[in-house]
PDB file of C-alpha atoms in Angstrom:
ATOM      1  CA  UNK A 118     -23.995  15.277  -1.493  1.00 86.00           C
ATOM      2  CA  UNK A 119     -20.433  14.058  -1.830  1.00 89.00           C
ATOM      3  CA  UNK A 120     -19.026  12.664  -5.060  1.00 92.00           C
ATOM      4  CA  UNK A 121     -15.852  12.390  -7.091  1.00 95.00           C
ATOM      5  CA  UNK A 122     -15.528  12.492 -10.863  1.00 95.00           C
ATOM      6  CA  UNK A 123     -12.298  11.521 -12.556  1.00 94.00           C
ATOM      7  CA  UNK A 124     -11.303  11.278 -16.170  1.00 88.00           C
ATOM      8  CA  UNK A 125     -12.075   8.040 -17.877  1.00 86.00           C
ATOM      9  CA  UNK A 126      -9.306   5.873 -19.151  1.00 86.00           C
ATOM     10  CA  UNK A 127      -7.548   3.995 -20.222  1.00 94.00           C
ATOM     11  CA  UNK A 128      -4.584   6.305 -20.577  1.00 96.00           C
ATOM     12  CA  UNK A 129      -1.546   5.101 -22.503  1.00 97.00           C
ATOM     13  CA  UNK A 130       1.702   7.063 -22.412  1.00 97.00           C
ATOM     14  CA  UNK A 131       5.265   6.552 -23.502  1.00 98.00           C
ATOM     15  CA  UNK A 132       7.953   6.422 -20.842  1.00 98.00           C
ATOM     16  CA  UNK A 133       9.091   9.896 -19.695  1.00 97.00           C
ATOM     17  CA  UNK A 134       5.860  11.546 -20.885  1.00 98.00           C
ATOM     18  CA  UNK A 135       3.946  14.025 -18.730  1.00 98.00           C
ATOM     19  CA  UNK A 136       0.903  12.680 -16.911  1.00 98.00           C
ATOM     20  CA  UNK A 137      -2.284  14.455 -15.890  1.00 98.00           C
ATOM     21  CA  UNK A 138      -5.317  12.654 -14.515  1.00 98.00           C
ATOM     22  CA  UNK A 139      -8.210  15.012 -13.851  1.00 97.00           C
ATOM     23  CA  UNK A 140     -10.322  14.802 -10.708  1.00 98.00           C
ATOM     24  CA  UNK A 141     -13.153  17.072  -9.625  1.00 97.00           C
ATOM     25  CA  UNK A 142     -15.317  16.740  -6.562  1.00 96.00           C
ATOM     26  CA  UNK A 143     -18.613  17.797  -5.049  1.00 96.00           C
ATOM     27  CA  UNK A 144     -18.800  18.197  -1.314  1.00 93.00           C
ATOM     28  CA  UNK A 145     -20.215  20.353   1.412  1.00 85.00           C
ATOM     29  CA  UNK A 146     -17.738  21.912   3.770  1.00 84.00           C
ATOM     30  CA  UNK A 147     -14.030  21.192   3.597  1.00 86.00           C
ATOM     31  CA  UNK A 148     -13.201  17.617   2.623  1.00 93.00           C
ATOM     32  CA  UNK A 149      -9.812  15.947   2.630  1.00 94.00           C
ATOM     33  CA  UNK A 150      -8.700  14.722  -0.791  1.00 96.00           C
ATOM     34  CA  UNK A 151      -6.641  11.692  -1.747  1.00 96.00           C
ATOM     35  CA  UNK A 152      -5.093   9.816  -4.609  1.00 98.00           C
ATOM     36  CA  UNK A 153      -4.758   6.046  -4.281  1.00 97.00           C
ATOM     37  CA  UNK A 154      -2.941   3.657  -6.614  1.00 97.00           C
ATOM     38  CA  UNK A 155      -3.882   0.033  -7.287  1.00 96.00           C
ATOM     39  CA  UNK A 156      -1.485  -2.398  -8.917  1.00 94.00           C
ATOM     40  CA  UNK A 157      -2.946  -5.493 -10.609  1.00 89.00           C
ATOM     41  CA  UNK A 158      -4.494  -7.954  -8.181  1.00 87.00           C
ATOM     42  CA  UNK A 159      -3.706  -5.843  -5.122  1.00 91.00           C
ATOM     43  CA  UNK A 160      -5.455  -3.503  -2.720  1.00 93.00           C
ATOM     44  CA  UNK A 161      -5.294   0.266  -2.878  1.00 95.00           C
ATOM     45  CA  UNK A 162      -2.280   2.170  -1.555  1.00 96.00           C
ATOM     46  CA  UNK A 163      -2.381   5.792  -0.500  1.00 96.00           C
ATOM     47  CA  UNK A 164      -0.319   7.829  -2.949  1.00 97.00           C
ATOM     48  CA  UNK A 165      -0.817  11.353  -1.608  1.00 97.00           C
ATOM     49  CA  UNK A 166      -3.271  13.526   0.281  1.00 96.00           C
ATOM     50  CA  UNK A 167      -4.254  17.117   0.996  1.00 95.00           C
ATOM     51  CA  UNK A 168      -6.408  18.383   3.810  1.00 92.00           C
ATOM     52  CA  UNK A 169      -7.153  22.001   2.938  1.00 92.00           C
ATOM     53  CA  UNK A 170      -7.337  24.436   0.057  1.00 93.00           C
ATOM     54  CA  UNK A 171      -4.045  25.166  -1.727  1.00 95.00           C
ATOM     55  CA  UNK A 172      -2.314  22.215  -0.034  1.00 96.00           C
ATOM     56  CA  UNK A 173      -0.090  20.256  -2.374  1.00 97.00           C
ATOM     57  CA  UNK A 174       0.291  16.558  -1.795  1.00 97.00           C
ATOM     58  CA  UNK A 175       3.343  14.858  -3.262  1.00 97.00           C
ATOM     59  CA  UNK A 176       4.929  11.419  -3.293  1.00 97.00           C
ATOM     60  CA  UNK A 177       7.152   9.419  -5.674  1.00 96.00           C
ATOM     61  CA  UNK A 178       7.212  12.277  -8.180  1.00 97.00           C
ATOM     62  CA  UNK A 179       3.424  12.607  -8.248  1.00 98.00           C
ATOM     63  CA  UNK A 180       1.756  15.849  -7.192  1.00 98.00           C
ATOM     64  CA  UNK A 181      -1.769  17.160  -6.749  1.00 98.00           C
ATOM     65  CA  UNK A 182      -2.978  20.559  -5.524  1.00 98.00           C
ATOM     66  CA  UNK A 183      -6.257  21.043  -3.673  1.00 97.00           C
ATOM     67  CA  UNK A 184      -8.068  23.765  -5.634  1.00 96.00           C
ATOM     68  CA  UNK A 185     -11.216  24.854  -3.861  1.00 94.00           C
ATOM     69  CA  UNK A 186     -12.140  27.479  -6.455  1.00 94.00           C
ATOM     70  CA  UNK A 187     -12.331  24.836  -9.186  1.00 96.00           C
ATOM     71  CA  UNK A 188     -13.172  21.908  -6.843  1.00 96.00           C
ATOM     72  CA  UNK A 189     -10.325  19.945  -8.384  1.00 97.00           C
ATOM     73  CA  UNK A 190      -7.436  17.730  -7.334  1.00 98.00           C
ATOM     74  CA  UNK A 191      -5.674  16.770 -10.558  1.00 98.00           C
ATOM     75  CA  UNK A 192      -2.826  14.260 -10.396  1.00 98.00           C
ATOM     76  CA  UNK A 193       0.397  15.091 -12.273  1.00 98.00           C
ATOM     77  CA  UNK A 194       3.790  13.565 -12.834  1.00 98.00           C
ATOM     78  CA  UNK A 195       6.496  15.097 -14.961  1.00 97.00           C
ATOM     79  CA  UNK A 196       8.053  11.892 -16.306  1.00 97.00           C
ATOM     80  CA  UNK A 197       6.251   8.565 -16.011  1.00 98.00           C
ATOM     81  CA  UNK A 198       7.933   5.187 -15.831  1.00 97.00           C
ATOM     82  CA  UNK A 199       6.768   1.732 -16.833  1.00 97.00           C
ATOM     83  CA  UNK A 200       6.450   0.921 -13.128  1.00 96.00           C
ATOM     84  CA  UNK A 201       3.766   3.632 -12.788  1.00 97.00           C
ATOM     85  CA  UNK A 202       1.346   1.478 -14.777  1.00 97.00           C
ATOM     86  CA  UNK A 203      -1.625   0.968 -12.457  1.00 96.00           C
ATOM     87  CA  UNK A 204      -5.144   2.181 -11.752  1.00 96.00           C
ATOM     88  CA  UNK A 205      -5.399   5.537  -9.983  1.00 97.00           C
ATOM     89  CA  UNK A 206      -8.341   6.518  -7.777  1.00 97.00           C
ATOM     90  CA  UNK A 207      -9.271   9.967  -6.580  1.00 97.00           C
ATOM     91  CA  UNK A 208     -11.160  10.047  -3.272  1.00 96.00           C
ATOM     92  CA  UNK A 209     -12.556  12.403  -0.679  1.00 94.00           C
ATOM     93  CA  UNK A 210     -13.380  12.177   2.980  1.00 93.00           C
ATOM     94  CA  UNK A 211     -15.846  14.559   4.520  1.00 87.00           C
ATOM     95  CA  UNK A 212     -17.407  14.647   7.941  1.00 80.00           C
ATOM     96  CA  UNK A 213     -17.808  11.305   9.620  1.00 76.00           C
ATOM     97  CA  UNK A 214     -16.108   8.105   8.580  1.00 77.00           C
ATOM     98  CA  UNK A 215     -17.280   7.687   5.010  1.00 83.00           C
ATOM     99  CA  UNK A 216     -15.078   7.916   1.954  1.00 90.00           C
ATOM    100  CA  UNK A 217     -16.081   8.554  -1.658  1.00 92.00           C
ATOM    101  CA  UNK A 218     -14.080   7.199  -4.589  1.00 94.00           C
ATOM    102  CA  UNK A 219     -13.937   7.976  -8.272  1.00 94.00           C
ATOM    103  CA  UNK A 220     -14.273   5.152 -10.777  1.00 93.00           C
ATOM    104  CA  UNK A 221     -10.528   4.875 -11.322  1.00 95.00           C
ATOM    105  CA  UNK A 222      -8.270   5.680 -14.281  1.00 95.00           C
ATOM    106  CA  UNK A 223      -6.124   2.960 -15.777  1.00 95.00           C
ATOM    107  CA  UNK A 224      -2.637   4.073 -16.813  1.00 97.00           C
ATOM    108  CA  UNK A 225      -0.336   2.049 -19.040  1.00 97.00           C
ATOM    109  CA  UNK A 226       3.188   3.289 -19.671  1.00 98.00           C
ATOM    110  CA  UNK A 227       5.001   1.757 -22.621  1.00 97.00           C
ATOM    111  CA  UNK A 228       8.800   1.680 -22.988  1.00 95.00           C
TER     112      UNK A 228
ATOM    113  CA  UNK B1123       4.669  -5.109  10.780  1.00 65.00           C
ATOM    114  CA  UNK B1124       1.238  -3.562  11.109  1.00 72.00           C
ATOM    115  CA  UNK B1125      -1.304  -4.111   8.423  1.00 92.00           C
ATOM    116  CA  UNK B1126      -4.509  -5.682   7.211  1.00 96.00           C
ATOM    117  CA  UNK B1127      -4.741  -9.351   6.358  1.00 95.00           C
ATOM    118  CA  UNK B1128      -7.399 -10.710   4.070  1.00 96.00           C
ATOM    119  CA  UNK B1129      -7.649 -14.395   3.494  1.00 90.00           C
ATOM    120  CA  UNK B1130      -7.773 -16.264   1.302  1.00 91.00           C
ATOM    121  CA  UNK B1131      -6.471 -14.404  -1.750  1.00 93.00           C
ATOM    122  CA  UNK B1132      -8.686 -16.467  -4.069  1.00 94.00           C
ATOM    123  CA  UNK B1133     -11.928 -18.154  -3.086  1.00 94.00           C
ATOM    124  CA  UNK B1134     -14.224 -20.373  -5.094  1.00 93.00           C
ATOM    125  CA  UNK B1135     -17.731 -21.345  -4.059  1.00 91.00           C
ATOM    126  CA  UNK B1136     -20.721 -23.034  -5.602  1.00 91.00           C
ATOM    127  CA  UNK B1137     -23.830 -21.039  -6.263  1.00 89.00           C
ATOM    128  CA  UNK B1138     -26.220 -21.059  -3.326  1.00 89.00           C
ATOM    129  CA  UNK B1139     -23.543 -21.398  -0.651  1.00 91.00           C
ATOM    130  CA  UNK B1140     -22.775 -18.769   1.935  1.00 94.00           C
ATOM    131  CA  UNK B1141     -19.124 -17.788   2.212  1.00 94.00           C
ATOM    132  CA  UNK B1142     -17.251 -15.721   4.795  1.00 95.00           C
ATOM    133  CA  UNK B1143     -14.311 -13.498   3.919  1.00 96.00           C
ATOM    134  CA  UNK B1144     -11.803 -12.758   6.636  1.00 97.00           C
ATOM    135  CA  UNK B1145     -10.369  -9.335   7.469  1.00 97.00           C
ATOM    136  CA  UNK B1146      -7.955  -8.822  10.366  1.00 97.00           C
ATOM    137  CA  UNK B1147      -5.993  -5.691  11.291  1.00 97.00           C
ATOM    138  CA  UNK B1148      -3.332  -5.091  13.917  1.00 95.00           C
ATOM    139  CA  UNK B1149      -3.246  -1.329  13.441  1.00 93.00           C
ATOM    140  CA  UNK B1150      -5.517  -0.574  16.394  1.00 92.00           C
ATOM    141  CA  UNK B1151      -7.891   1.277  14.060  1.00 92.00           C
ATOM    142  CA  UNK B1152     -11.438   1.830  15.232  1.00 91.00           C
ATOM    143  CA  UNK B1153     -13.173   2.022  11.865  1.00 92.00           C
ATOM    144  CA  UNK B1154     -13.245  -0.776   9.292  1.00 95.00           C
ATOM    145  CA  UNK B1155     -14.862  -1.091   5.862  1.00 96.00           C
ATOM    146  CA  UNK B1156     -15.804  -3.560   3.166  1.00 97.00           C
ATOM    147  CA  UNK B1157     -15.853  -2.597  -0.497  1.00 97.00           C
ATOM    148  CA  UNK B1158     -16.700  -4.476  -3.631  1.00 97.00           C
ATOM    149  CA  UNK B1159     -14.820  -3.830  -6.871  1.00 94.00           C
ATOM    150  CA  UNK B1160     -16.001  -5.090 -10.242  1.00 91.00           C
ATOM    151  CA  UNK B1161     -13.833  -5.065 -13.393  1.00 82.00           C
ATOM    152  CA  UNK B1162     -13.285  -1.554 -14.696  1.00 75.00           C
ATOM    153  CA  UNK B1163     -15.354  -0.028 -11.925  1.00 79.00           C
ATOM    154  CA  UNK B1164     -14.704   1.897  -8.791  1.00 85.00           C
ATOM    155  CA  UNK B1165     -15.255   0.844  -5.213  1.00 92.00           C
ATOM    156  CA  UNK B1166     -18.708   0.391  -3.800  1.00 93.00           C
ATOM    157  CA  UNK B1167     -19.207   0.403  -0.046  1.00 94.00           C
ATOM    158  CA  UNK B1168     -20.907  -2.682   1.388  1.00 97.00           C
ATOM    159  CA  UNK B1169     -20.697  -2.156   5.149  1.00 97.00           C
ATOM    160  CA  UNK B1170     -18.627  -0.178   7.588  1.00 95.00           C
ATOM    161  CA  UNK B1171     -18.073  -0.226  11.316  1.00 94.00           C
ATOM    162  CA  UNK B1172     -16.939   2.695  13.403  1.00 91.00           C
ATOM    163  CA  UNK B1173     -16.615   0.795  16.644  1.00 91.00           C
ATOM    164  CA  UNK B1174     -16.872  -2.700  18.078  1.00 94.00           C
ATOM    165  CA  UNK B1175     -20.391  -4.170  18.104  1.00 95.00           C
ATOM    166  CA  UNK B1176     -21.678  -1.503  15.735  1.00 94.00           C
ATOM    167  CA  UNK B1177     -21.892  -1.371  11.948  1.00 96.00           C
ATOM    168  CA  UNK B1178     -23.801   0.460   9.226  1.00 95.00           C
ATOM    169  CA  UNK B1179     -24.988  -0.481   5.768  1.00 96.00           C
ATOM    170  CA  UNK B1180     -23.241   1.016   2.810  1.00 94.00           C
ATOM    171  CA  UNK B1181     -24.578   1.497  -0.700  1.00 91.00           C
ATOM    172  CA  UNK B1182     -24.875  -2.188  -1.639  1.00 95.00           C
ATOM    173  CA  UNK B1183     -25.506  -4.106   1.607  1.00 96.00           C
ATOM    174  CA  UNK B1184     -28.222  -6.409   0.263  1.00 96.00           C
ATOM    175  CA  UNK B1185     -27.095 -10.034   0.264  1.00 96.00           C
ATOM    176  CA  UNK B1186     -24.216  -9.384   2.661  1.00 97.00           C
ATOM    177  CA  UNK B1187     -23.802  -9.512   6.429  1.00 97.00           C
ATOM    178  CA  UNK B1188     -21.014  -8.527   8.827  1.00 98.00           C
ATOM    179  CA  UNK B1189     -20.062  -8.713  12.469  1.00 97.00           C
ATOM    180  CA  UNK B1190     -17.664  -6.721  14.608  1.00 97.00           C
ATOM    181  CA  UNK B1191     -17.151  -8.633  17.822  1.00 97.00           C
ATOM    182  CA  UNK B1192     -13.501  -7.640  18.141  1.00 96.00           C
ATOM    183  CA  UNK B1193     -11.694  -4.459  17.187  1.00 95.00           C
ATOM    184  CA  UNK B1194      -9.220  -6.374  15.040  1.00 96.00           C
ATOM    185  CA  UNK B1195     -11.708  -8.394  13.020  1.00 97.00           C
ATOM    186  CA  UNK B1196     -14.489  -7.515  10.566  1.00 98.00           C
ATOM    187  CA  UNK B1197     -15.600 -10.630   8.641  1.00 98.00           C
ATOM    188  CA  UNK B1198     -17.951 -10.338   5.673  1.00 97.00           C
ATOM    189  CA  UNK B1199     -20.450 -13.070   4.792  1.00 97.00           C
ATOM    190  CA  UNK B1200     -21.657 -13.245   1.226  1.00 96.00           C
ATOM    191  CA  UNK B1201     -25.019 -14.975   1.399  1.00 94.00           C
ATOM    192  CA  UNK B1202     -26.898 -16.918  -1.216  1.00 89.00           C
ATOM    193  CA  UNK B1203     -29.225 -13.916  -1.501  1.00 88.00           C
ATOM    194  CA  UNK B1204     -26.492 -11.895  -3.231  1.00 89.00           C
ATOM    195  CA  UNK B1205     -27.439 -12.107  -6.900  1.00 88.00           C
ATOM    196  CA  UNK B1206     -24.009 -11.576  -8.443  1.00 91.00           C
ATOM    197  CA  UNK B1207     -21.326 -12.278  -5.833  1.00 93.00           C
ATOM    198  CA  UNK B1208     -18.331 -12.809  -8.114  1.00 95.00           C
ATOM    199  CA  UNK B1209     -16.065  -9.800  -7.508  1.00 95.00           C
ATOM    200  CA  UNK B1210     -12.918  -8.504  -5.849  1.00 95.00           C
ATOM    201  CA  UNK B1211     -13.543  -7.653  -2.188  1.00 97.00           C
ATOM    202  CA  UNK B1212     -11.440  -5.093  -0.356  1.00 96.00           C
ATOM    203  CA  UNK B1213     -11.263  -4.533   3.376  1.00 97.00           C
ATOM    204  CA  UNK B1214      -9.960  -1.274   4.801  1.00 96.00           C
ATOM    205  CA  UNK B1215      -9.489   0.506   8.101  1.00 95.00           C
ATOM    206  CA  UNK B1216      -9.092   4.187   8.729  1.00 91.00           C
ATOM    207  CA  UNK B1217      -6.469   6.222  10.509  1.00 81.00           C
ATOM    208  CA  UNK B1218      -6.469   9.896  11.462  1.00 77.00           C
ATOM    209  CA  UNK B1219      -3.048  11.578  11.343  1.00 72.00           C
ATOM    210  CA  UNK B1220      -4.345  15.056  10.643  1.00 70.00           C
ATOM    211  CA  UNK B1221      -6.343  13.687   7.757  1.00 74.00           C
ATOM    212  CA  UNK B1222      -8.549  10.659   8.083  1.00 84.00           C
ATOM    213  CA  UNK B1223      -7.513   8.197   5.372  1.00 88.00           C
ATOM    214  CA  UNK B1224      -7.897   4.505   4.655  1.00 93.00           C
ATOM    215  CA  UNK B1225      -5.426   1.651   4.747  1.00 93.00           C
ATOM    216  CA  UNK B1226      -6.392  -1.257   2.502  1.00 95.00           C
ATOM    217  CA  UNK B1227      -5.869  -4.972   2.655  1.00 96.00           C
ATOM    218  CA  UNK B1228      -4.677  -6.980  -0.377  1.00 95.00           C
ATOM    219  CA  UNK B1229      -8.183  -8.101  -1.322  1.00 96.00           C
ATOM    220  CA  UNK B1230      -9.969 -11.406  -1.864  1.00 96.00           C
ATOM    221  CA  UNK B1231     -11.157 -12.467  -5.295  1.00 95.00           C
ATOM    222  CA  UNK B1232     -14.367 -14.458  -4.928  1.00 95.00           C
ATOM    223  CA  UNK B1233     -15.600 -16.564  -7.803  1.00 95.00           C
ATOM    224  CA  UNK B1234     -18.966 -18.262  -7.574  1.00 92.00           C
ATOM    225  CA  UNK B1235     -19.313 -21.185  -9.949  1.00 88.00           C
TER     226      UNK B1235
END
C-alpha cells in the first residue's frame, strides 16, 4: 500500500541553524512527493514537490530530493528563521486522486 | 483571486445536533476532499469527490455525509452519529500541473459542547 513516515517532533532549533526533517515512503509505482507547511490555525500550503526520481524540489530556501533508492524525501534548509516555525507534512500522490500524508513535524525556531 | 473558502472559521454546536461545514472553490478543480485533523496528528481523509454527483468514502467516513451537486461546492455534514466531532476540518481540491497536488482551504474548527 501507500504510506508516509516522517520524523516525530517537536523540533526546536536556534535561528540560522540547519534543518533536516526526515521523510520516507512506501508506494507501488512512481508517486509524486510533496512537502506542505501549516501555520497555526491555518490550512496547509504547498511548499515544494517532486514528480520523479532524482528531482529536487525547492522553495523559500527549503529543498528536498526524491531518492527512489532509499524511498526518501527529506526536507532541508540551510539557515532557519523564526518565521519558519510551523508544522511540516510530507505527502505522496500515487495513481488516482488519493493523497497520503505523514503525521506532521512541528518546528519551533527560537531567536 | 482563486481559492477555497471555508466558512465559518469557528463553529460551536451542542451535542446531538447535525452541523454542515461549507467548502467553496473557484479554481475549476474537478476533485475535492475533506480531511479531519486532531491536535498533534496528521490528516485523515473523510470523503472525496472526483466529479460532480459522485463521491467516495475515505478512511473515517462514519458519522459524516457529503454532497457534490455543483463543481464549486462540497459541503460536509457532521451528524449526531459522529462520536467525537470536535476537530479541525480541512477542505481541499486538486490540480494537475504535471504533478497532481492539493490546494487547501483555511479550515473550520468545530467544537461540540
